[in-house]
mmCIF file of C-alpha atoms in Angstrom:
data_model
loop_
_atom_site.group_PDB
_atom_site.id
_atom_site.type_symbol
_atom_site.label_atom_id
_atom_site.label_comp_id
_atom_site.label_asym_id
_atom_site.label_seq_id
_atom_site.Cartn_x
_atom_site.Cartn_y
_atom_site.Cartn_z
ATOM 1 C CA MET A 100 15.899 38.459 -20.992
ATOM 2 C CA ASP A 101 19.392 39.178 -19.610
ATOM 3 C CA VAL A 102 20.158 41.800 -16.992
ATOM 4 C CA THR A 103 23.882 42.455 -16.704
ATOM 5 C CA THR A 104 25.404 43.095 -13.310
ATOM 6 C CA ASP A 105 28.454 45.062 -14.356
ATOM 7 C CA GLY A 106 26.816 48.178 -12.939
ATOM 8 C CA PRO A 107 25.992 48.946 -9.307
ATOM 9 C CA ALA A 108 28.181 47.507 -6.578
ATOM 10 C CA SER A 109 25.067 46.431 -4.645
ATOM 11 C CA ALA A 110 24.089 44.033 -7.427
ATOM 12 C CA VAL A 111 27.565 42.515 -7.437
ATOM 13 C CA ALA A 112 27.405 42.073 -3.665
ATOM 14 C CA ARG A 113 23.996 40.419 -3.942
ATOM 15 C CA LEU A 114 25.295 37.992 -6.530
ATOM 16 C CA ARG A 115 28.333 37.267 -4.382
ATOM 17 C CA ASP A 116 26.063 36.386 -1.461
ATOM 18 C CA LEU A 117 24.136 33.987 -3.656
ATOM 19 C CA MET A 118 27.330 32.408 -4.976
ATOM 20 C CA HIS A 119 28.337 31.743 -1.376
ATOM 21 C CA LEU A 120 25.423 29.291 -1.184
ATOM 22 C CA SER A 121 26.849 27.051 -3.908
ATOM 23 C CA SER A 122 29.588 24.530 -3.104
ATOM 24 C CA LEU A 123 31.073 25.207 -6.559
ATOM 25 C CA PHE A 124 32.677 28.371 -5.210
ATOM 26 C CA ASP A 125 34.113 26.945 -1.973
ATOM 27 C CA GLY A 126 37.669 28.178 -1.407
ATOM 28 C CA LEU A 127 37.190 31.479 -3.221
ATOM 29 C CA ASN A 128 37.448 34.606 -1.133
ATOM 30 C CA ASP A 129 35.124 37.614 -1.375
ATOM 31 C CA GLU A 130 37.472 39.516 -3.666
ATOM 32 C CA GLN A 131 37.649 36.634 -6.119
ATOM 33 C CA LEU A 132 33.867 36.242 -6.023
ATOM 34 C CA ASP A 133 33.409 39.977 -6.638
ATOM 35 C CA ARG A 134 35.756 39.960 -9.620
ATOM 36 C CA LEU A 135 34.215 36.714 -10.931
ATOM 37 C CA SER A 136 30.677 38.067 -10.755
ATOM 38 C CA ALA A 137 31.711 41.372 -12.335
ATOM 39 C CA ALA A 138 33.699 39.784 -15.162
ATOM 40 C CA VAL A 139 31.674 36.683 -15.964
ATOM 41 C CA CYS A 140 28.281 36.492 -14.287
ATOM 42 C CA HIS A 141 25.011 38.086 -15.344
ATOM 43 C CA GLU A 142 21.338 37.565 -14.557
ATOM 44 C CA ARG A 143 18.638 36.102 -16.757
ATOM 45 C CA ALA A 144 14.862 36.162 -16.237
ATOM 46 C CA VAL A 145 12.999 33.014 -17.316
ATOM 47 C CA ALA A 146 9.266 33.010 -17.990
ATOM 48 C CA PRO A 147 7.015 30.185 -16.736
ATOM 49 C CA GLY A 148 7.079 27.237 -19.141
ATOM 50 C CA ALA A 149 10.255 28.429 -20.877
ATOM 51 C CA ASP A 150 13.238 26.105 -21.223
ATOM 52 C CA LEU A 151 16.424 27.167 -19.485
ATOM 53 C CA ILE A 152 18.183 24.123 -20.941
ATOM 54 C CA THR A 153 16.874 21.911 -23.753
ATOM 55 C CA GLU A 154 17.880 18.265 -24.018
ATOM 56 C CA GLY A 155 20.292 17.699 -26.908
ATOM 57 C CA ASP A 156 21.462 21.326 -27.191
ATOM 58 C CA PRO A 157 25.176 22.122 -26.906
ATOM 59 C CA ALA A 158 26.469 23.138 -23.467
ATOM 60 C CA GLY A 159 27.518 26.776 -23.388
ATOM 61 C CA GLU A 160 26.553 27.986 -19.878
ATOM 62 C CA PHE A 161 25.805 26.859 -16.380
ATOM 63 C CA PHE A 162 23.425 28.514 -13.945
ATOM 64 C CA ILE A 163 22.602 29.145 -10.300
ATOM 65 C CA ILE A 164 18.907 29.561 -9.540
ATOM 66 C CA GLU A 165 18.310 32.874 -7.782
ATOM 67 C CA SER A 166 14.515 32.663 -7.565
ATOM 68 C CA GLY A 167 11.727 30.453 -8.856
ATOM 69 C CA SER A 168 11.595 26.708 -9.407
ATOM 70 C CA PHE A 169 12.366 24.418 -12.339
ATOM 71 C CA GLU A 170 11.485 20.876 -13.360
ATOM 72 C CA VAL A 171 14.021 18.513 -14.905
ATOM 73 C CA LEU A 172 12.565 16.528 -17.818
ATOM 74 C CA LYS A 173 14.006 13.480 -19.562
ATOM 75 C CA LYS A 174 12.716 12.028 -22.816
ATOM 76 C CA ASP A 175 11.778 8.358 -22.998
ATOM 77 C CA GLU A 176 13.450 5.921 -25.388
ATOM 78 C CA SER A 177 11.090 6.911 -28.184
ATOM 79 C CA GLY A 178 12.145 10.547 -27.755
ATOM 80 C CA ARG A 179 8.536 11.710 -27.914
ATOM 81 C CA GLU A 180 7.473 12.046 -24.271
ATOM 82 C CA ASP A 181 9.083 13.982 -21.420
ATOM 83 C CA HIS A 182 9.159 12.551 -17.894
ATOM 84 C CA ARG A 183 9.812 14.675 -14.837
ATOM 85 C CA ILE A 184 12.772 13.270 -12.906
ATOM 86 C CA ALA A 185 13.434 16.096 -10.441
ATOM 87 C CA THR A 186 12.403 19.546 -9.237
ATOM 88 C CA ILE A 187 15.052 22.142 -8.370
ATOM 89 C CA HIS A 188 14.763 25.304 -6.306
ATOM 90 C CA PRO A 189 16.723 28.515 -5.510
ATOM 91 C CA GLY A 190 20.360 27.955 -4.626
ATOM 92 C CA SER A 191 20.700 24.901 -6.887
ATOM 93 C CA THR A 192 23.257 24.714 -9.682
ATOM 94 C CA VAL A 193 22.123 23.719 -13.191
ATOM 95 C CA GLY A 194 24.174 22.625 -16.208
ATOM 96 C CA GLU A 195 27.481 22.567 -14.344
ATOM 97 C CA MET A 196 28.580 19.364 -16.090
ATOM 98 C CA GLY A 197 29.450 21.580 -19.040
ATOM 99 C CA LEU A 198 32.472 22.728 -17.040
ATOM 100 C CA LEU A 199 34.025 19.284 -17.493
ATOM 101 C CA ASP A 200 32.869 18.489 -21.021
ATOM 102 C CA ARG A 201 30.959 20.104 -23.820
ATOM 103 C CA ALA A 202 28.630 17.163 -24.423
ATOM 104 C CA PRO A 203 25.032 17.909 -25.458
ATOM 105 C CA ARG A 204 22.560 18.528 -22.668
ATOM 106 C CA SER A 205 21.254 15.277 -21.159
ATOM 107 C CA ALA A 206 17.921 16.689 -19.923
ATOM 108 C CA THR A 207 15.565 19.647 -20.268
ATOM 109 C CA VAL A 208 15.232 22.199 -17.451
ATOM 110 C CA ARG A 209 11.933 24.105 -17.633
ATOM 111 C CA ALA A 210 10.674 26.962 -15.453
ATOM 112 C CA LEU A 211 7.627 26.226 -13.305
ATOM 113 C CA ASP A 212 7.070 29.893 -12.469
ATOM 114 C CA HIS A 213 8.767 33.267 -12.946
ATOM 115 C CA ALA A 214 12.447 32.676 -12.258
ATOM 116 C CA VAL A 215 15.779 34.474 -12.260
ATOM 117 C CA VAL A 216 19.093 32.653 -12.687
ATOM 118 C CA LEU A 217 22.755 33.623 -12.606
ATOM 119 C CA VAL A 218 24.409 32.795 -15.919
ATOM 120 C CA PHE A 219 28.045 31.700 -16.214
ATOM 121 C CA PRO A 220 29.175 31.458 -19.870
ATOM 122 C CA LEU A 221 31.672 28.607 -20.162
ATOM 123 C CA GLU A 222 33.818 30.368 -22.778
ATOM 124 C CA ARG A 223 34.306 33.372 -20.487
ATOM 125 C CA LEU A 224 35.233 31.080 -17.620
ATOM 126 C CA ASP A 225 37.835 29.414 -19.829
ATOM 127 C CA ALA A 226 39.223 32.842 -20.731
ATOM 128 C CA MET A 227 39.440 34.090 -17.148
ATOM 129 C CA SER A 228 43.196 33.646 -17.073
ATOM 130 C CA ARG A 229 43.523 36.552 -19.478
ATOM 131 C CA ASP A 230 41.663 38.757 -16.981
ATOM 132 C CA GLY A 231 43.932 38.013 -14.057
ATOM 133 C CA LEU A 232 41.699 35.328 -12.584
ATOM 134 C CA ALA A 233 43.935 32.324 -13.208
ATOM 135 C CA GLY A 234 43.208 29.460 -10.809
ATOM 136 C CA VAL A 235 39.560 30.401 -10.206
ATOM 137 C CA GLY A 236 38.346 28.117 -12.992
ATOM 138 C CA GLY A 237 40.498 25.281 -11.677
ATOM 139 C CA CYS A 238 39.116 25.740 -8.177
ATOM 140 C CA ILE A 239 35.531 25.630 -9.482
ATOM 141 C CA LYS A 240 36.274 22.443 -11.430
ATOM 142 C CA MET A 241 37.843 20.813 -8.365
ATOM 143 C CA ASN A 242 34.765 21.697 -6.332
ATOM 144 C CA LEU A 243 32.595 20.216 -9.066
ATOM 145 C CA ALA A 244 34.653 17.009 -9.000
ATOM 146 C CA GLY A 245 34.099 16.777 -5.244
ATOM 147 C CA GLU A 246 30.377 17.338 -5.686
ATOM 148 C CA LEU A 247 30.209 14.636 -8.367
ATOM 149 C CA ALA A 248 32.009 12.221 -6.031
ATOM 150 C CA ARG A 249 29.400 12.892 -3.333
ATOM 151 C CA ARG A 250 26.597 12.421 -5.835
ATOM 152 C CA LEU A 251 28.151 9.135 -6.966
ATOM 153 C CA ARG A 252 28.263 7.810 -3.412
ATOM 154 C CA THR A 253 24.648 8.828 -2.877
ATOM 155 C CA MET A 254 23.695 7.276 -6.205
ATOM 156 C CA ASN A 255 25.377 3.993 -5.248
ATOM 157 C CA GLN A 256 23.408 3.872 -2.013
ATOM 158 C CA SER A 257 20.233 4.718 -3.914
ATOM 159 C CA ASN A 258 20.945 2.004 -6.496
ATOM 160 C CA VAL A 259 21.385 -0.590 -3.760
ATOM 161 C CA LYS A 260 18.081 0.481 -2.188
ATOM 162 C CA THR A 261 16.375 0.397 -5.593
ATOM 163 C CA GLN A 262 17.696 -3.097 -6.308
ATOM 164 C CA GLN A 263 16.453 -4.280 -2.916
ATOM 165 C CA GLU A 264 13.014 -2.811 -3.597
ATOM 166 C CA ARG A 265 12.896 -4.463 -7.017
ATOM 167 C CA LEU A 266 13.885 -7.795 -5.480
ATOM 168 C CA GLU A 267 11.141 -7.454 -2.877
ATOM 169 C CA GLU A 268 8.629 -6.580 -5.611
ATOM 170 C CA ALA A 269 9.685 -9.638 -7.616
ATOM 171 C CA GLU A 270 9.330 -11.884 -4.568
ATOM 172 C CA LEU A 271 5.944 -10.326 -3.822
ATOM 173 C CA ARG A 272 4.767 -10.979 -7.381
ATOM 174 C CA ALA A 273 5.961 -14.577 -7.140
ATOM 175 C CA GLU A 274 4.120 -15.012 -3.841
ATOM 176 C CA MET A 275 1.006 -13.446 -5.365
ATOM 177 C CA GLY A 276 1.211 -15.917 -8.257
ATOM 178 C CA ARG A 277 1.364 -18.808 -5.814
ATOM 179 C CA PHE A 278 -1.567 -17.362 -3.883
ATOM 180 C CA MET A 279 -3.746 -16.987 -6.986
ATOM 181 C CA SER A 280 -2.873 -20.540 -7.997
ATOM 182 C CA ARG A 281 -3.927 -21.803 -4.562
ATOM 183 C CA VAL A 282 -7.197 -19.850 -4.702
ATOM 184 C CA LEU A 283 -8.110 -21.126 -8.167
ATOM 185 C CA ILE A 284 -7.150 -24.728 -7.420
ATOM 186 C CA GLY A 285 -8.845 -24.611 -4.023
ATOM 187 C CA THR A 286 -12.052 -23.148 -5.452
ATOM 188 C CA CYS A 287 -12.209 -25.813 -8.166
ATOM 189 C CA LEU A 288 -11.562 -28.613 -5.689
ATOM 190 C CA TYR A 289 -14.219 -27.207 -3.376
ATOM 191 C CA MET A 290 -16.768 -27.163 -6.197
ATOM 192 C CA PHE A 291 -15.925 -30.744 -7.106
ATOM 193 C CA ALA A 292 -16.220 -31.739 -3.449
ATOM 194 C CA LEU A 293 -19.670 -30.168 -3.243
ATOM 195 C CA SER A 294 -20.794 -32.173 -6.257
ATOM 196 C CA PHE A 295 -20.205 -35.363 -4.259
ATOM 197 C CA MET A 296 -22.239 -34.146 -1.310
ATOM 198 C CA GLY A 297 -25.514 -35.416 -2.818
ATOM 199 C CA PRO A 298 -24.586 -39.104 -2.598
ATOM 200 C CA LEU A 299 -22.863 -38.554 0.741
ATOM 201 C CA ARG A 300 -26.031 -37.107 2.287
ATOM 202 C CA GLN A 301 -27.512 -40.597 2.130
ATOM 203 C CA LEU A 302 -24.793 -41.741 4.493
ATOM 204 C CA VAL A 303 -24.410 -38.520 6.515
ATOM 205 C CA PRO A 304 -27.742 -36.645 6.705
ATOM 206 C CA ASP A 305 -26.255 -33.376 7.950
ATOM 207 C CA SER A 306 -24.333 -31.609 5.159
ATOM 208 C CA THR A 307 -22.613 -29.423 7.741
ATOM 209 C CA VAL A 308 -20.493 -32.394 8.796
ATOM 210 C CA ILE A 309 -19.359 -32.969 5.210
ATOM 211 C CA SER A 310 -18.616 -29.294 4.531
ATOM 212 C CA GLY A 311 -16.784 -29.150 7.850
ATOM 213 C CA ILE A 312 -14.498 -31.980 6.792
ATOM 214 C CA ILE A 313 -13.861 -30.259 3.449
ATOM 215 C CA LEU A 314 -13.105 -26.953 5.165
ATOM 216 C CA LEU A 315 -10.774 -28.665 7.608
ATOM 217 C CA CYS A 316 -8.793 -30.137 4.720
ATOM 218 C CA PHE A 317 -8.557 -26.694 3.118
ATOM 219 C CA ALA A 318 -7.440 -25.134 6.398
ATOM 220 C CA ILE A 319 -4.659 -27.706 6.827
ATOM 221 C CA ALA A 320 -3.458 -27.151 3.266
ATOM 222 C CA LEU A 321 -3.620 -23.390 3.813
ATOM 223 C CA TYR A 322 -1.581 -23.574 6.999
ATOM 224 C CA ILE A 323 1.114 -25.575 5.206
ATOM 225 C CA ASN A 324 1.252 -22.881 2.515
ATOM 226 C CA ILE A 325 1.501 -20.149 5.133
ATOM 227 C CA ARG A 326 4.358 -21.943 6.854
ATOM 228 C CA THR A 327 6.269 -22.109 3.558
ATOM 229 C CA SER A 328 5.509 -18.487 2.618
ATOM 230 C CA ARG A 329 8.220 -15.832 2.570
ATOM 231 C CA PHE A 330 6.090 -13.818 4.997
ATOM 232 C CA PRO A 331 5.964 -14.558 8.735
ATOM 233 C CA SER A 332 2.909 -16.290 10.201
ATOM 234 C CA SER A 333 2.032 -13.051 12.003
ATOM 235 C CA ALA A 334 1.310 -11.460 8.598
ATOM 236 C CA TYR A 335 -1.555 -13.937 8.268
ATOM 237 C CA GLY A 336 -3.094 -13.222 11.666
ATOM 238 C CA PHE A 337 -1.317 -15.953 13.648
ATOM 239 C CA THR A 338 -0.204 -13.608 16.389
ATOM 240 C CA LEU A 339 -1.227 -12.524 19.877
ATOM 241 C CA TYR A 340 -0.004 -8.973 19.296
ATOM 242 C CA ASN A 341 -2.719 -6.531 20.431
ATOM 243 C CA TRP A 342 -5.042 -9.438 21.193
ATOM 244 C CA LYS A 343 -6.558 -7.685 24.227
ATOM 245 C CA PRO A 344 -7.815 -4.571 22.358
ATOM 246 C CA ALA A 345 -8.870 -6.844 19.489
ATOM 247 C CA LEU A 346 -10.939 -8.968 21.893
ATOM 248 C CA TRP A 347 -12.410 -5.912 23.583
ATOM 249 C CA GLU A 348 -13.447 -4.288 20.296
ATOM 250 C CA ALA A 349 -14.811 -7.586 18.977
ATOM 251 C CA THR A 350 -17.071 -7.842 22.040
ATOM 252 C CA LEU A 351 -18.117 -4.189 21.970
ATOM 253 C CA PHE A 352 -18.927 -4.049 18.244
ATOM 254 C CA SER A 353 -20.702 -7.437 18.298
ATOM 255 C CA LEU A 354 -23.265 -6.332 20.882
ATOM 256 C CA PRO A 355 -25.320 -4.214 18.423
ATOM 257 C CA ILE A 356 -25.444 -7.199 16.044
ATOM 258 C CA LEU A 357 -26.753 -9.432 18.830
ATOM 259 C CA ALA A 358 -29.476 -6.862 19.512
ATOM 260 C CA LEU A 359 -30.253 -6.604 15.780
ATOM 261 C CA ILE A 360 -30.750 -10.390 15.536
ATOM 262 C CA VAL A 361 -33.304 -10.249 18.370
ATOM 263 C CA LEU A 362 -35.036 -7.245 16.760
ATOM 264 C CA VAL A 363 -35.317 -8.941 13.361
ATOM 265 C CA LYS A 364 -36.795 -12.080 14.902
ATOM 266 C CA TRP A 365 -39.277 -9.990 16.892
ATOM 267 C CA VAL A 366 -40.368 -8.225 13.686
ATOM 268 C CA MET A 367 -40.796 -11.589 11.959
ATOM 269 C CA ILE A 368 -42.909 -12.874 14.866
ATOM 270 C CA GLN A 369 -45.095 -9.790 14.575
ATOM 271 C CA THR A 370 -45.454 -9.835 10.790
ATOM 272 C CA VAL A 371 -45.023 -13.427 9.554
ATOM 273 C CA PRO A 372 -47.975 -15.700 10.497
ATOM 274 C CA SER A 373 -45.904 -18.882 10.560
ATOM 275 C CA PHE A 374 -43.721 -17.403 13.330
ATOM 276 C CA ALA A 375 -46.552 -15.881 15.360
ATOM 277 C CA ASN A 376 -46.209 -18.333 18.236
ATOM 278 C CA GLU A 377 -42.419 -18.529 18.247
ATOM 279 C CA PRO A 378 -40.580 -17.297 21.361
ATOM 280 C CA ILE A 379 -37.946 -14.617 20.884
ATOM 281 C CA LEU A 380 -35.324 -16.672 22.719
ATOM 282 C CA ASP A 381 -35.527 -20.392 22.044
ATOM 283 C CA PHE A 382 -32.523 -22.465 23.051
ATOM 284 C CA TYR A 383 -32.130 -24.650 19.993
ATOM 285 C CA ARG A 384 -32.317 -28.439 20.463
ATOM 286 C CA TYR A 385 -30.137 -30.013 17.811
ATOM 287 C CA ARG A 386 -32.331 -32.789 16.341
ATOM 288 C CA SER A 387 -33.192 -33.840 19.882
ATOM 289 C CA ASP A 388 -34.758 -32.668 23.070
ATOM 290 C CA SER A 389 -31.491 -33.399 24.844
ATOM 291 C CA VAL A 390 -29.595 -30.395 26.191
ATOM 292 C CA PHE A 391 -26.451 -32.473 25.946
ATOM 293 C CA HIS A 392 -26.810 -32.771 22.179
ATOM 294 C CA THR A 393 -27.373 -29.029 21.873
ATOM 295 C CA LEU A 394 -24.291 -28.265 23.942
ATOM 296 C CA ALA A 395 -22.340 -30.720 21.817
ATOM 297 C CA ALA A 396 -23.535 -28.859 18.717
ATOM 298 C CA VAL A 397 -22.428 -25.558 20.271
ATOM 299 C CA ALA A 398 -19.003 -27.050 21.016
ATOM 300 C CA GLY A 399 -18.727 -28.404 17.487
ATOM 301 C CA TYR A 400 -19.693 -25.063 15.969
ATOM 302 C CA SER A 401 -17.198 -23.227 18.167
ATOM 303 C CA ALA A 402 -14.434 -25.626 17.106
ATOM 304 C CA PHE A 403 -15.447 -25.158 13.449
ATOM 305 C CA VAL A 404 -15.281 -21.332 13.461
ATOM 306 C CA PRO A 405 -11.464 -20.946 13.776
ATOM 307 C CA PHE A 406 -10.996 -22.933 10.570
ATOM 308 C CA GLN A 407 -13.557 -20.742 8.790
ATOM 309 C CA GLU A 408 -11.793 -17.563 9.885
ATOM 310 C CA MET A 409 -8.426 -19.066 9.039
ATOM 311 C CA VAL A 410 -9.546 -19.577 5.441
ATOM 312 C CA ALA A 411 -11.371 -16.241 5.128
ATOM 313 C CA ARG A 412 -8.944 -13.936 7.002
ATOM 314 C CA SER A 413 -5.542 -15.672 6.944
ATOM 315 C CA GLY A 414 -5.823 -17.261 3.545
ATOM 316 C CA MET A 415 -7.741 -14.682 1.563
ATOM 317 C CA GLN A 416 -8.038 -11.288 3.245
ATOM 318 C CA SER A 417 -4.449 -11.163 4.534
ATOM 319 C CA SER A 418 -3.126 -12.121 1.108
ATOM 320 C CA PHE A 419 -5.260 -9.533 -0.663
ATOM 321 C CA MET A 420 -4.162 -6.878 1.851
ATOM 322 C CA MET A 421 -0.515 -7.641 1.079
ATOM 323 C CA PHE A 422 -0.766 -8.048 -2.690
ATOM 324 C CA LEU A 423 -3.248 -5.364 -3.766
ATOM 325 C CA THR A 424 -1.731 -1.946 -4.477
ATOM 326 C CA SER A 425 -4.754 0.153 -5.429
ATOM 327 C CA ARG A 426 -5.879 3.210 -3.503
ATOM 328 C CA HIS A 427 -8.840 1.288 -2.054
ATOM 329 C CA ARG A 428 -6.752 -1.764 -1.222
ATOM 330 C CA LEU A 429 -8.270 -2.412 2.210
ATOM 331 C CA PRO A 430 -12.025 -2.303 1.364
ATOM 332 C CA LEU A 431 -11.330 -4.266 -1.812
ATOM 333 C CA ALA A 432 -9.499 -6.954 0.174
ATOM 334 C CA ILE A 433 -12.419 -7.210 2.611
ATOM 335 C CA PHE A 434 -14.989 -7.343 -0.207
ATOM 336 C CA MET A 435 -13.175 -9.967 -2.310
ATOM 337 C CA SER A 436 -12.388 -12.290 0.594
ATOM 338 C CA THR A 437 -15.945 -12.005 1.947
ATOM 339 C CA LEU A 438 -17.454 -12.635 -1.484
ATOM 340 C CA LEU A 439 -15.410 -15.803 -1.939
ATOM 341 C CA PHE A 440 -16.223 -16.993 1.565
ATOM 342 C CA SER A 441 -19.930 -16.212 1.167
ATOM 343 C CA ALA A 442 -20.035 -18.216 -2.059
ATOM 344 C CA THR A 443 -18.800 -21.306 -0.200
ATOM 345 C CA HIS A 444 -22.094 -21.301 1.761
ATOM 346 C CA LEU A 445 -24.323 -21.545 -1.309
ATOM 347 C CA HIS A 446 -24.658 -25.320 -0.827
ATOM 348 C CA ILE A 447 -26.644 -24.611 2.353
ATOM 349 C CA SER A 448 -28.974 -22.023 0.807
ATOM 350 C CA ALA A 449 -28.837 -18.768 -1.122
ATOM 351 C CA ALA A 450 -30.455 -16.958 1.809
ATOM 352 C CA PHE A 451 -27.798 -18.243 4.161
ATOM 353 C CA ALA A 452 -25.000 -17.198 1.770
ATOM 354 C CA LEU A 453 -26.486 -13.699 1.515
ATOM 355 C CA LEU A 454 -26.777 -13.490 5.298
ATOM 356 C CA VAL A 455 -23.137 -14.509 5.694
ATOM 357 C CA PHE A 456 -21.942 -11.667 3.443
ATOM 358 C CA PRO A 457 -22.639 -8.618 5.694
ATOM 359 C CA LEU A 458 -21.343 -10.545 8.703
ATOM 360 C CA GLY A 459 -18.196 -11.391 6.710
ATOM 361 C CA VAL A 460 -17.700 -7.715 5.899
ATOM 362 C CA PHE A 461 -18.057 -6.912 9.599
ATOM 363 C CA TRP A 462 -15.490 -9.544 10.607
ATOM 364 C CA GLY A 463 -13.195 -8.405 7.787
ATOM 365 C CA TRP A 464 -13.383 -4.869 9.143
ATOM 366 C CA LEU A 465 -12.552 -6.106 12.649
ATOM 367 C CA TYR A 466 -9.575 -8.022 11.295
ATOM 368 C CA ALA A 467 -8.324 -4.992 9.354
ATOM 369 C CA ARG A 468 -8.353 -2.951 12.588
ATOM 370 C CA HIS A 469 -6.339 -5.573 14.486
ATOM 371 C CA PRO A 470 -4.742 -8.209 12.212
ATOM 372 C CA THR A 471 -4.992 -11.078 14.686
ATOM 373 C CA LEU A 472 -7.431 -13.986 14.491
ATOM 374 C CA VAL A 473 -8.282 -13.736 18.184
ATOM 375 C CA GLY A 474 -10.896 -10.981 17.912
ATOM 376 C CA VAL A 475 -12.697 -12.201 14.777
ATOM 377 C CA ILE A 476 -12.853 -15.801 16.012
ATOM 378 C CA PHE A 477 -14.413 -14.687 19.298
ATOM 379 C CA SER A 478 -16.921 -12.398 17.545
ATOM 380 C CA HIS A 479 -17.820 -15.127 15.045
ATOM 381 C CA ILE A 480 -18.462 -17.650 17.823
ATOM 382 C CA LEU A 481 -20.418 -15.121 19.894
ATOM 383 C CA ILE A 482 -22.708 -14.033 17.054
ATOM 384 C CA GLY A 483 -23.106 -17.548 15.645
ATOM 385 C CA VAL A 484 -23.997 -19.198 18.961
ATOM 386 C CA TRP A 485 -26.379 -16.345 19.779
ATOM 387 C CA GLY A 486 -28.120 -16.436 16.414
ATOM 388 C CA VAL A 487 -28.249 -20.202 15.854
ATOM 389 C CA PHE A 488 -28.634 -21.656 19.337
ATOM 390 C CA VAL A 489 -30.001 -18.932 21.636
ATOM 391 C CA VAL A 490 -32.317 -16.882 19.428
ATOM 392 C CA SER A 491 -32.739 -19.742 16.943
ATOM 393 C CA PHE A 492 -33.077 -17.319 14.055
ATOM 394 C CA PRO A 493 -35.474 -18.848 11.472
ATOM 395 C CA LEU A 494 -33.074 -18.682 8.525
ATOM 396 C CA PHE A 495 -30.608 -21.060 10.170
#
């Protein structure tokens, strides 16, 4: 529906004020704007969902949005589906490229709500010289050329940024491919290594020693991969940044777990006949009554933990946190890395692997709060020494 503005002077003044907001009319004085709006411009109301411009139609007008909002839609290569590429609001100019050429419309402009636009028929603009408005059309076209030059500069900057983002995405995908290859190869090698543990137990009774050697080899290989990664070592937790709050939180949040371990053992003593005479705290003697051997076992365990956390947090969780893009990226990274790490303990026992899982989730959560290995290593050592050597929890 068109509403002409040839009538009341107040309407012409209102349109002139709106035209002042558009850079297309820079350099035109109030008198020229008044005569232009009276001779050429009129208003048009656009209903929600109606097309102001349809892609492929001939260009016969350009518009200034007075009220309401519009979406700009572009068809895909098949020509069947529209994709929104922009949203435009009051004060914006639409279809002004028709001033320079009469090429078919390159996109569809559709009203999002009730809207009113100022309409400038291109034929009437071309004929303005007959109405004593020579030079106005030329001025508008010069302003449009300046606006297009600014858009081109902005577009060039945007293209450079887009190319950089695409390059980073390509490098990230390549790094993710290398990571998945390392995980698959490492998992297969680990499974093969475990298959040889049966014969080796005849030479080395304690399987922990064998698995420790295997894990150490994996940790060394992982560190070499991290050093050759495109990401800095700090992205994999090798940093002291925020290590103090990480250490403080690791201590604070580990205390309830220490209490829970004692509580569970107390319940087992009260309910399981075979543990009826067990003390709650029983400093574990590692295959000997010698305190020295127990302390040596504690030292060995404490030296073993950093390599465990390096594999679980640096190798797996950090990589998942960087590569996953889903909405639940963080919990998924913690779950997947903990699941893989828990599975590596199945050679000890299924119960032990299941017990490792909730602790792994806890340490993954700590690491997500402060991505440094300092806090999780300390918490792991604290909980492990408490559960294995101080409380001597029966499942260990």
